[in-house]
Every structure is written in structure tokens, then in C-alpha cells.
XYZ file of C-alpha atoms in Angstrom:
505
model
C 126.870 158.150 152.151
C 128.068 158.137 148.538
C 131.714 158.715 147.627
C 133.930 158.754 144.588
C 137.411 157.330 145.075
C 140.432 158.189 142.929
C 143.979 156.858 142.994
C 146.353 159.355 141.382
C 149.831 158.160 140.327
C 150.309 155.899 143.387
C 153.799 154.447 143.829
C 155.208 152.125 146.488
C 158.683 150.589 146.777
C 159.847 147.861 149.144
C 163.484 146.737 149.429
C 164.262 145.160 146.056
C 160.675 145.410 144.784
C 158.642 148.158 143.093
C 155.199 147.048 144.259
C 153.249 149.905 142.619
C 154.362 152.179 139.802
C 152.251 155.213 138.855
C 148.830 153.621 139.400
C 145.821 155.805 138.554
C 142.136 154.924 138.253
C 138.765 155.972 139.620
C 135.926 154.148 141.378
C 132.598 155.909 141.113
C 129.897 156.017 143.749
C 127.397 153.233 143.160
C 129.966 151.155 141.246
C 131.483 147.736 141.912
C 134.939 148.049 140.352
C 136.816 144.813 139.742
C 140.569 144.764 140.352
C 142.383 141.895 138.641
C 145.935 140.724 138.141
C 148.353 137.941 138.944
C 149.560 137.309 142.489
C 152.201 139.899 143.276
C 150.779 142.391 140.761
C 150.221 144.978 143.522
C 146.482 144.692 144.210
C 146.748 143.903 147.918
C 149.468 146.547 148.368
C 147.097 149.160 146.966
C 144.376 148.092 149.408
C 146.827 148.313 152.311
C 147.598 151.884 151.272
C 143.861 152.606 151.124
C 143.468 151.002 154.560
C 146.276 153.041 156.153
C 148.622 150.092 156.732
C 151.142 151.451 154.216
C 151.812 155.008 153.106
C 152.468 155.644 149.404
C 155.933 156.814 148.351
C 154.343 158.946 145.628
C 150.911 159.968 144.405
C 147.724 160.700 146.302
C 144.253 159.403 147.138
C 141.156 161.554 146.650
C 137.641 161.055 148.022
C 134.960 163.252 146.468
C 137.742 165.348 144.933
C 139.504 166.030 148.249
C 142.958 164.616 148.955
C 143.075 162.276 151.963
C 146.080 160.864 153.820
C 145.771 157.855 156.090
C 148.602 157.585 158.612
C 147.038 154.529 160.235
C 144.246 151.995 159.883
C 142.244 154.005 162.432
C 142.508 157.113 160.241
C 141.248 155.193 157.216
C 138.301 153.785 159.152
C 137.449 157.237 160.535
C 137.323 158.584 156.969
C 134.689 156.011 156.021
C 136.883 153.340 154.428
C 136.565 149.613 155.138
C 139.058 147.089 153.753
C 138.492 143.330 153.970
C 141.867 141.696 153.448
C 142.511 138.280 151.925
C 144.574 137.276 154.967
C 142.013 137.397 157.761
C 142.650 139.702 160.717
C 140.870 138.577 163.862
C 141.440 137.748 167.534
C 140.859 133.986 167.878
C 140.202 134.003 171.646
C 137.461 136.647 171.410
C 133.827 135.997 170.477
C 132.080 136.929 167.256
C 130.518 139.925 169.030
C 133.844 141.113 170.456
C 135.590 140.788 167.086
C 132.830 142.629 165.234
C 132.810 145.528 167.716
C 136.520 145.536 168.544
C 137.532 149.052 169.571
C 133.949 150.272 169.840
C 132.183 147.986 172.302
C 129.273 149.806 174.030
C 130.292 150.822 177.554
C 129.405 153.056 180.457
C 132.000 154.315 182.930
C 134.468 151.747 181.597
C 132.107 148.769 181.947
C 131.268 146.945 178.722
C 127.565 146.415 178.073
C 127.888 142.793 176.947
C 124.152 142.167 176.767
C 123.592 145.242 174.617
C 126.530 144.351 172.364
C 125.216 140.837 171.769
C 121.708 142.117 171.077
C 123.015 144.684 168.574
C 125.178 142.105 166.770
C 122.404 139.505 166.675
C 119.966 142.027 165.158
C 122.433 143.274 162.534
C 123.502 139.754 161.519
C 119.836 138.823 161.090
C 119.288 141.891 158.887
C 122.235 140.844 156.721
C 121.028 137.237 156.512
C 124.194 135.886 158.133
C 123.921 132.830 160.385
C 126.585 133.254 163.086
C 126.476 132.702 166.857
C 127.431 136.007 168.554
C 128.851 134.031 171.514
C 131.107 131.686 169.491
C 134.871 132.135 169.789
C 136.554 132.887 166.464
C 139.277 130.286 166.919
C 136.664 127.520 166.998
C 134.901 128.550 163.788
C 135.629 127.304 160.283
C 137.668 129.463 157.907
C 134.467 130.251 155.990
C 132.747 131.481 159.149
C 135.787 133.606 160.080
C 135.687 135.109 156.591
C 132.034 136.085 157.083
C 132.929 137.742 160.399
C 135.550 139.878 158.600
C 133.010 140.857 155.944
C 130.364 141.721 158.529
C 132.902 143.750 160.548
C 133.454 146.044 157.575
C 129.746 146.357 156.845
C 128.926 147.256 160.448
C 131.190 150.314 160.151
C 128.765 151.817 157.609
C 131.679 152.783 155.360
C 131.377 154.884 152.202
C 134.255 153.117 150.434
C 134.530 149.333 150.773
C 137.298 147.134 149.350
C 137.042 143.344 149.343
C 140.121 141.196 148.658
C 139.152 137.639 147.594
C 136.084 137.648 149.904
C 134.620 134.347 148.641
C 137.836 132.299 148.686
C 136.596 130.241 151.662
C 132.829 130.713 151.444
C 130.200 128.104 150.700
C 127.671 128.535 147.899
C 125.026 129.841 150.326
C 127.415 132.243 152.041
C 128.577 133.534 148.648
C 124.956 134.274 147.704
C 124.544 136.231 150.973
C 127.689 138.228 150.190
C 126.544 139.007 146.630
C 123.213 140.253 147.979
C 124.999 142.542 150.450
C 127.341 143.883 147.737
C 124.398 144.721 145.472
C 122.597 146.488 148.331
C 125.708 148.564 149.066
C 126.026 149.419 145.375
C 122.398 150.522 145.242
C 123.036 152.682 148.308
C 125.745 154.610 146.435
C 128.862 153.150 148.045
C 132.079 152.867 146.047
C 133.257 149.250 146.042
C 136.531 147.639 144.944
C 136.259 143.902 144.387
C 139.355 141.706 143.979
C 138.826 138.137 142.799
C 140.561 135.567 140.641
C 137.196 133.974 139.891
C 136.151 135.335 136.521
C 132.488 134.388 136.999
C 132.281 136.575 140.101
C 133.875 139.558 138.381
C 131.425 139.380 135.474
C 128.436 138.809 137.760
C 129.112 141.657 140.198
C 131.343 144.263 138.553
C 130.388 146.976 136.090
C 133.986 148.074 135.424
C 137.463 146.679 136.052
C 141.131 147.598 136.135
C 143.962 145.170 135.347
C 147.311 145.186 137.156
C 150.541 143.543 136.034
C 153.906 143.862 137.792
C 152.762 146.823 139.876
C 151.400 148.816 136.931
C 147.927 149.448 135.591
C 147.874 147.857 132.137
C 144.195 148.404 131.293
C 140.910 149.836 132.549
C 137.504 148.850 131.212
C 134.647 151.221 132.148
C 132.109 148.762 130.711
C 133.067 145.202 131.587
C 130.140 143.733 129.662
C 131.854 144.750 126.409
C 135.125 142.909 127.158
C 135.791 139.234 126.365
C 137.144 137.021 129.149
C 140.112 135.940 127.033
C 141.108 139.599 126.741
C 141.092 140.003 130.531
C 143.248 136.885 131.001
C 145.757 138.019 128.375
C 146.013 141.464 129.974
C 146.569 139.870 133.394
C 149.313 137.410 132.469
C 150.771 139.008 129.337
C 150.144 135.914 127.258
C 147.259 133.764 126.041
C 146.152 130.739 128.084
C 143.713 128.805 125.941
C 143.072 126.016 128.471
C 143.838 126.913 132.081
C 143.592 123.291 133.271
C 145.621 121.681 130.484
C 144.629 118.159 131.582
C 147.302 115.565 130.793
C 146.227 111.897 130.784
C 148.848 109.438 132.003
C 149.305 105.799 132.894
C 148.525 104.743 136.465
C 150.150 102.098 138.621
C 149.016 100.023 141.563
C 147.123 101.414 144.558
C 149.601 103.574 146.453
C 147.382 104.733 149.331
C 144.313 102.900 150.622
C 142.186 104.452 153.359
C 139.880 101.838 154.876
C 136.966 102.763 157.168
C 138.818 105.513 159.045
C 136.991 107.297 161.845
C 137.816 110.489 163.680
C 137.065 114.149 164.321
C 134.836 115.758 161.694
C 133.513 112.505 160.207
C 129.957 111.274 160.755
C 130.645 107.834 159.221
C 133.722 105.669 158.452
C 135.447 106.850 155.249
C 137.189 104.693 152.639
C 138.980 105.640 149.422
C 142.125 104.794 147.467
C 144.609 106.544 145.161
C 146.862 104.864 142.595
C 150.408 105.819 141.741
C 150.148 108.468 139.015
C 146.496 109.244 139.761
C 144.913 112.565 140.711
C 141.832 112.083 142.884
C 139.752 115.209 143.470
C 137.667 115.671 146.628
C 134.626 117.900 146.249
C 132.002 119.014 148.734
C 130.474 122.063 150.321
C 132.281 123.928 153.101
C 131.960 121.821 156.256
C 131.524 118.533 154.385
C 134.493 116.972 156.226
C 137.087 116.919 153.431
C 139.838 118.774 155.319
C 139.102 116.776 158.466
C 139.532 113.500 156.566
C 142.856 114.669 155.106
C 144.134 115.667 158.557
C 143.331 112.160 159.796
C 145.281 110.614 156.916
C 148.207 112.973 157.578
C 148.311 112.294 161.308
C 147.374 115.857 162.288
C 144.294 114.394 164.028
C 144.149 111.063 165.824
C 142.380 108.140 164.151
C 139.649 106.532 166.237
C 139.363 103.583 163.899
C 140.226 102.215 160.483
C 143.441 101.434 158.650
C 145.854 103.085 156.203
C 147.765 101.014 153.652
C 150.781 102.431 151.807
C 152.134 100.482 148.822
C 150.311 97.357 149.988
C 151.584 97.421 153.574
C 149.511 98.460 156.598
C 150.930 101.629 158.085
C 150.346 103.605 161.251
C 150.662 107.370 160.817
C 150.920 108.807 164.321
C 151.852 112.401 163.506
C 152.668 114.741 160.595
C 156.381 114.089 161.198
C 155.725 110.362 160.910
C 153.692 110.924 157.731
C 156.453 112.999 156.091
C 159.035 110.310 156.836
C 156.773 107.785 155.121
C 156.422 110.034 152.055
C 152.940 111.449 152.809
C 152.723 115.263 152.769
C 149.957 117.846 153.099
C 149.606 121.410 151.758
C 146.992 122.788 154.222
C 143.986 124.934 153.368
C 145.022 127.742 155.736
C 148.516 128.565 154.499
C 148.882 131.544 156.852
C 148.173 129.592 160.056
C 149.387 126.115 159.133
C 151.531 126.357 155.998
C 154.177 129.039 156.243
C 156.587 130.081 158.986
C 155.764 133.763 158.611
C 158.907 135.277 160.153
C 161.276 132.938 158.299
C 162.740 133.492 154.846
C 161.559 131.934 151.595
C 164.632 129.669 151.636
C 163.964 128.485 155.189
C 160.322 127.743 154.357
C 161.350 125.679 151.333
C 164.064 123.746 153.199
C 162.377 123.261 156.562
C 161.417 119.632 155.890
C 164.074 118.330 153.511
C 167.064 119.822 155.370
C 167.294 116.650 157.455
C 168.621 114.898 154.334
C 171.528 117.311 153.888
C 172.916 117.728 157.405
C 176.722 117.696 157.555
C 177.988 115.073 159.989
C 174.331 114.556 160.879
C 174.328 117.735 162.971
C 175.116 120.905 160.992
C 173.026 122.690 158.372
C 174.404 122.662 154.862
C 173.771 126.312 153.983
C 175.208 126.001 150.493
C 172.950 123.073 149.599
C 169.906 124.829 151.092
C 170.623 127.959 149.035
C 170.919 125.846 145.877
C 167.636 124.058 146.679
C 165.794 127.325 147.306
C 167.134 128.971 144.153
C 166.234 125.914 142.077
C 162.584 125.918 143.157
C 162.235 129.698 143.045
C 163.211 129.442 139.381
C 161.225 126.258 138.675
C 157.946 127.503 140.164
C 158.519 131.155 139.169
C 158.214 132.402 142.748
C 158.181 136.203 142.677
C 160.617 137.284 145.388
C 163.574 139.699 145.359
C 165.757 136.954 146.864
C 165.640 133.670 148.760
C 166.310 135.711 151.938
C 163.036 137.635 151.699
C 160.627 137.052 154.606
C 157.860 134.848 153.237
C 155.155 136.941 154.921
C 155.999 139.742 152.468
C 155.138 137.581 149.439
C 151.692 137.399 147.861
C 149.437 134.479 148.778
C 150.074 132.716 145.481
C 153.833 132.918 145.868
C 153.575 131.671 149.451
C 151.630 128.690 148.098
C 154.353 127.990 145.546
C 156.939 128.017 148.337
C 154.915 125.437 150.284
C 154.702 123.269 147.157
C 158.459 123.648 146.733
C 158.950 122.361 150.268
C 157.355 119.060 149.345
C 158.843 118.860 145.861
C 162.250 119.005 147.564
C 161.458 115.785 149.454
C 163.327 112.928 147.717
C 160.966 110.067 148.665
C 157.569 111.560 147.950
C 154.725 109.028 147.611
C 151.431 110.764 148.469
C 150.713 114.491 148.073
C 147.546 115.925 149.641
C 146.629 119.414 148.399
C 143.854 121.150 150.350
C 142.493 124.072 148.279
C 145.850 124.503 146.471
C 144.724 127.473 144.339
C 142.653 129.366 146.919
C 143.087 133.084 146.260
C 145.500 132.492 143.371
C 145.417 134.152 139.957
C 144.748 132.386 136.668
C 148.378 132.367 135.554
C 149.651 130.921 138.838
C 146.827 128.361 138.813
C 147.968 127.164 135.393
C 151.522 126.757 136.734
C 150.344 124.880 139.842
C 148.221 122.511 137.740
C 151.352 121.684 135.714
C 153.194 120.913 138.973
C 150.328 118.602 139.986
C 150.540 116.746 136.661
C 154.321 116.445 137.009
C 153.923 114.958 140.495
C 151.490 112.382 139.146
C 153.727 111.618 136.149
C 156.620 110.783 138.448
C 154.447 108.226 140.262
C 153.045 110.186 143.192
C 149.472 109.614 144.319
C 147.824 113.042 144.379
C 144.729 113.986 146.404
C 143.320 117.442 145.632
C 140.612 118.998 147.794
C 138.801 121.865 146.080
C 135.560 123.805 146.452
C 135.728 124.981 142.837
C 133.711 122.695 140.582
C 135.475 123.650 137.326
C 138.855 122.968 138.960
C 137.869 119.523 140.234
C 136.405 118.622 136.852
C 139.336 120.071 134.936
C 142.227 118.410 136.798
C 141.024 115.144 138.364
C 141.148 111.589 137.016
C 138.486 110.570 139.517
C 136.318 112.574 141.941
C 135.156 111.640 145.450
C 132.299 113.707 146.894
C 131.668 114.304 150.601
C 128.516 115.486 152.321
C 127.907 116.161 156.021
C 130.986 114.297 157.228
C 130.753 111.235 154.998
C 131.643 110.120 151.491
C 128.471 110.323 149.426
C 129.750 109.076 146.074
C 132.537 108.702 143.549
C 132.656 109.436 139.819
C 135.186 108.704 137.078
C 136.311 111.680 134.997
C 134.185 110.505 132.057
C 131.054 110.390 134.260
C 131.556 113.648 136.143
C 129.591 116.855 135.509
C 128.576 119.841 137.607
C 124.968 118.628 138.129
C 126.179 115.119 139.018
C 128.651 116.410 141.608
C 126.130 118.836 143.109
C 123.596 116.011 143.319
C 126.022 114.152 145.592
C 127.206 117.232 147.528
C 123.937 118.966 148.424
C 121.969 117.624 151.426
C 118.555 118.235 149.841
C 119.351 116.050 146.842
C 118.325 116.174 143.225
C 115.903 119.073 142.985
C 118.213 121.536 144.779
C 121.164 120.309 142.781
C 119.443 121.053 139.501
C 118.370 124.484 140.779
C 121.928 125.308 141.922
C 123.371 124.187 138.589
């Protein structure tokens, strides 16, 4: 089952963009090879070439010394390649079993053996240590559970070459441990693995070697990662030194801008109360499934409140829908940017202007194209969005640049009061994270109340003025920045309490 993979002088050009330029490196059998670089550096493009979604304009791919050409995803799979993309690819109306065995469900004379398929999936999931219901429909599962289905789908193909693009971006601590165990087993079995992650701890824990991309080019390869300092990796990725990625900036705070009092609704097991002051950044931490996103959707009007009260600038307010929330100055950057954040077929400019265009209508009816172009260009420059033009379809941008476009949408709102950011740096590189943190500080400095939901402990600790912790659908505690630490937050987040928290820390 072993295989050695080599990329030889791979090049790929899209209209206005050279995505890959002469990329060459090798992944040995039995190796976990880290692939790092900023968003838009070309990592995902390379994996799409490996997976048969794109064909290279130049260069070649070799497996065990033999050149291979993949004209389709099916051809790549047939050759023993499995690619797990950052943007999940699943059929929401099908079950876990049907998604895992899509295209190869057991059948006889055209009749699918559903019982046999479920039994096979249940047995294999148990062997992998993955807790998923084979009968559950994908559309009803959490993002973390969908991510595990994608990972398991690749593993069930028994591939010789496996590439994982940000596989832990939505996973809980326990699910991440399961994934790490599976990766190590595959490595021991002689598979060649490519592992893309912006989480430096993961790269150093799993990978033996790594290659760095910048602007579509390979800038460095390290055959022995243990001999390379983390600061060196960061500098190679972004082309400059970043001494403190979080760059926390203390600031003065005003009166309570948003007060959430005993709200009840979907995803909460108890009434939830919290407040945010003007100029304050309140972090929300918890394990996957703790109810953080559900609480934010209730505040934003995306889910209906069953009880409780919202107060904005001292006045009781009734947020009936996201449209109502936006008009009151409350906005949300959702966790799932692909499904709920971007309009995939629209341009970057349209995605930036989609909310604020109501302020610039001519005669109250007609779009002001000139003003919208100026707005888009201003935020593309301000947030350093990597795009050939404002007219580029946003689906063609990297995840980090899509996130910047969503942030631009809300920054363009003139009467912004409360900004809710749900996993704002999920799947984003260290350089882009640094830029987004600066945007968050600027929002707070101009008087916005900022709520930031994050599953990354260092991020919550590094950016927040105050941290609220949720556990099993309820708020379990709150800590000031001066009181917060990883053990203290885990103590509040983990169901089993103190002993498990200390072990996890």
C-alpha cells in the first residue's frame, strides 16, 4: 500500500492569477508532510490538481516514479488518492452511510443492500473510534460531525496517498485526538500523507517534514521539521516577522451596549445572560456543541427567541430577523462561511456591498454602481483581499480572503453597534489572522461591542478583554482577562470538571 508522491514543476494559471509557479517537492511513503502558507498561497489549488479537479498547465505528478495524469476526481480516486478538502463536499439530504459509500453502495441487480451498507459502515466507524450514527442525515449534523464524515470517507477508500486540508478546523478536542490517532496509524502503514494546517502545534506534533508556499511558489522545504524554529516557519510563510500574532491593544470601554437577559431558544439547555460594553471584546469559549453558535443566532434573530430580553444602548429591543438586526446595527459573521456567509456565484464587490447598498440607492430605487465599486476597492485595499479584481467570483478566492470580504461587508455598514464573529479565523493563516485581529481591535476602538466565538484557546486568551465559557447549552462561567488561563477555561468548559481539565491542559 505504500507510495512515494512527487510534484515536478507544477504550474497553474487562472484568469489574472498565477496560482502555482514551478512547484516541486516530494512526499515519502510513511511520512506526514506539512504544507504551510498564507491563504491564497496555492496549497488548496495543488490538492485540487492532485484530486483531479484541476489539470496542471505545466509539470507532472509521479507516484512511485511513474507519471500519473488525473482527468477527473474519479481517476484520482481509482489511482489510490484521497483528498479531504477544507470546504466540505457532501450531500446534505443523504445519510452518513450513503455519503460515506457514495458511488459504491453494495448492490445486487440494481437493488442497494441498505442493511449490509449500514452494517459495514457501523463496523468501520467503530474500528476507527468515530462516534457517528450511520442513519443520521448530513444536513442535520454539526459542522464538526460533517467534517468527520469527510475524513472517514477518504479513509474508507483505503488510499495510498492521502491529503488533508485543514481537517481539524471544526473538530472538538476529542475528535481531533481520534484524527491524530488515525493519521499516525496511516503513517505507520506506509501511506504518504500531506497535511495542511494553520495551527502550528498540529504541524509540529504530526509532521516530520514540511514545505512552505508563498504567492504560488515553494519558498522552502524542511526535511526535518524538528530542527526548524517556529519563528522561521512564520517568517517564510508571510515574508516578514510577526513577533506577537495577537497584538492585544487595551482601550477604554463605555457603557453596556448589548445586554442579553435570560434568553431561551434552540440549542440552549438553560436561560443565558451576558453583556458587552462599547469598546469591549468579549470572547466565547467552549467545546464543539456547547451552544455558543446557537446563542449567537438567537441574538441575531436567525433563530426565534422563546424567552428573555435583549437591550441595546439601554433600550429594550426586539430582534425578529437578521434583517431587523442589521438595521439596528447588530451583525453576525457566521461560522460556516460557505453555506451562510458568502453568495458563492456573486462577485467580491457584490458580496461586500450586499448589505450596505441600501444606503446608496439613487432615487431610492437604483443601484449606485460607481459608489459600490469605490466601496469594494476601498475594503479590498484596506483588508488586503487577494483577488485579481472586484469582479472576481468570490467562490474562487481562498477561505481567508472570503472571510475578509464578509468582514468588509459589515465594516461598510455606517451605523455598526454590535459585531458577532463566530470562529472568525477558522482555516486562516497566521498572517491573515494577525490582520483580522487588528480589524477586531479597530472595531472596538471605534465604539463597537465585539463578541468573538472561538474554539482556539490561545486566540480567546490573546484577543479578549473578558471571556464567557459555555458548556452543554448553558453559560458555565465568566473570567476577566487578568484571571483567564487555559486550565481555568478548560475547567469551566469540560463536563467532567477539574480532574479532566488538568489532564487536558
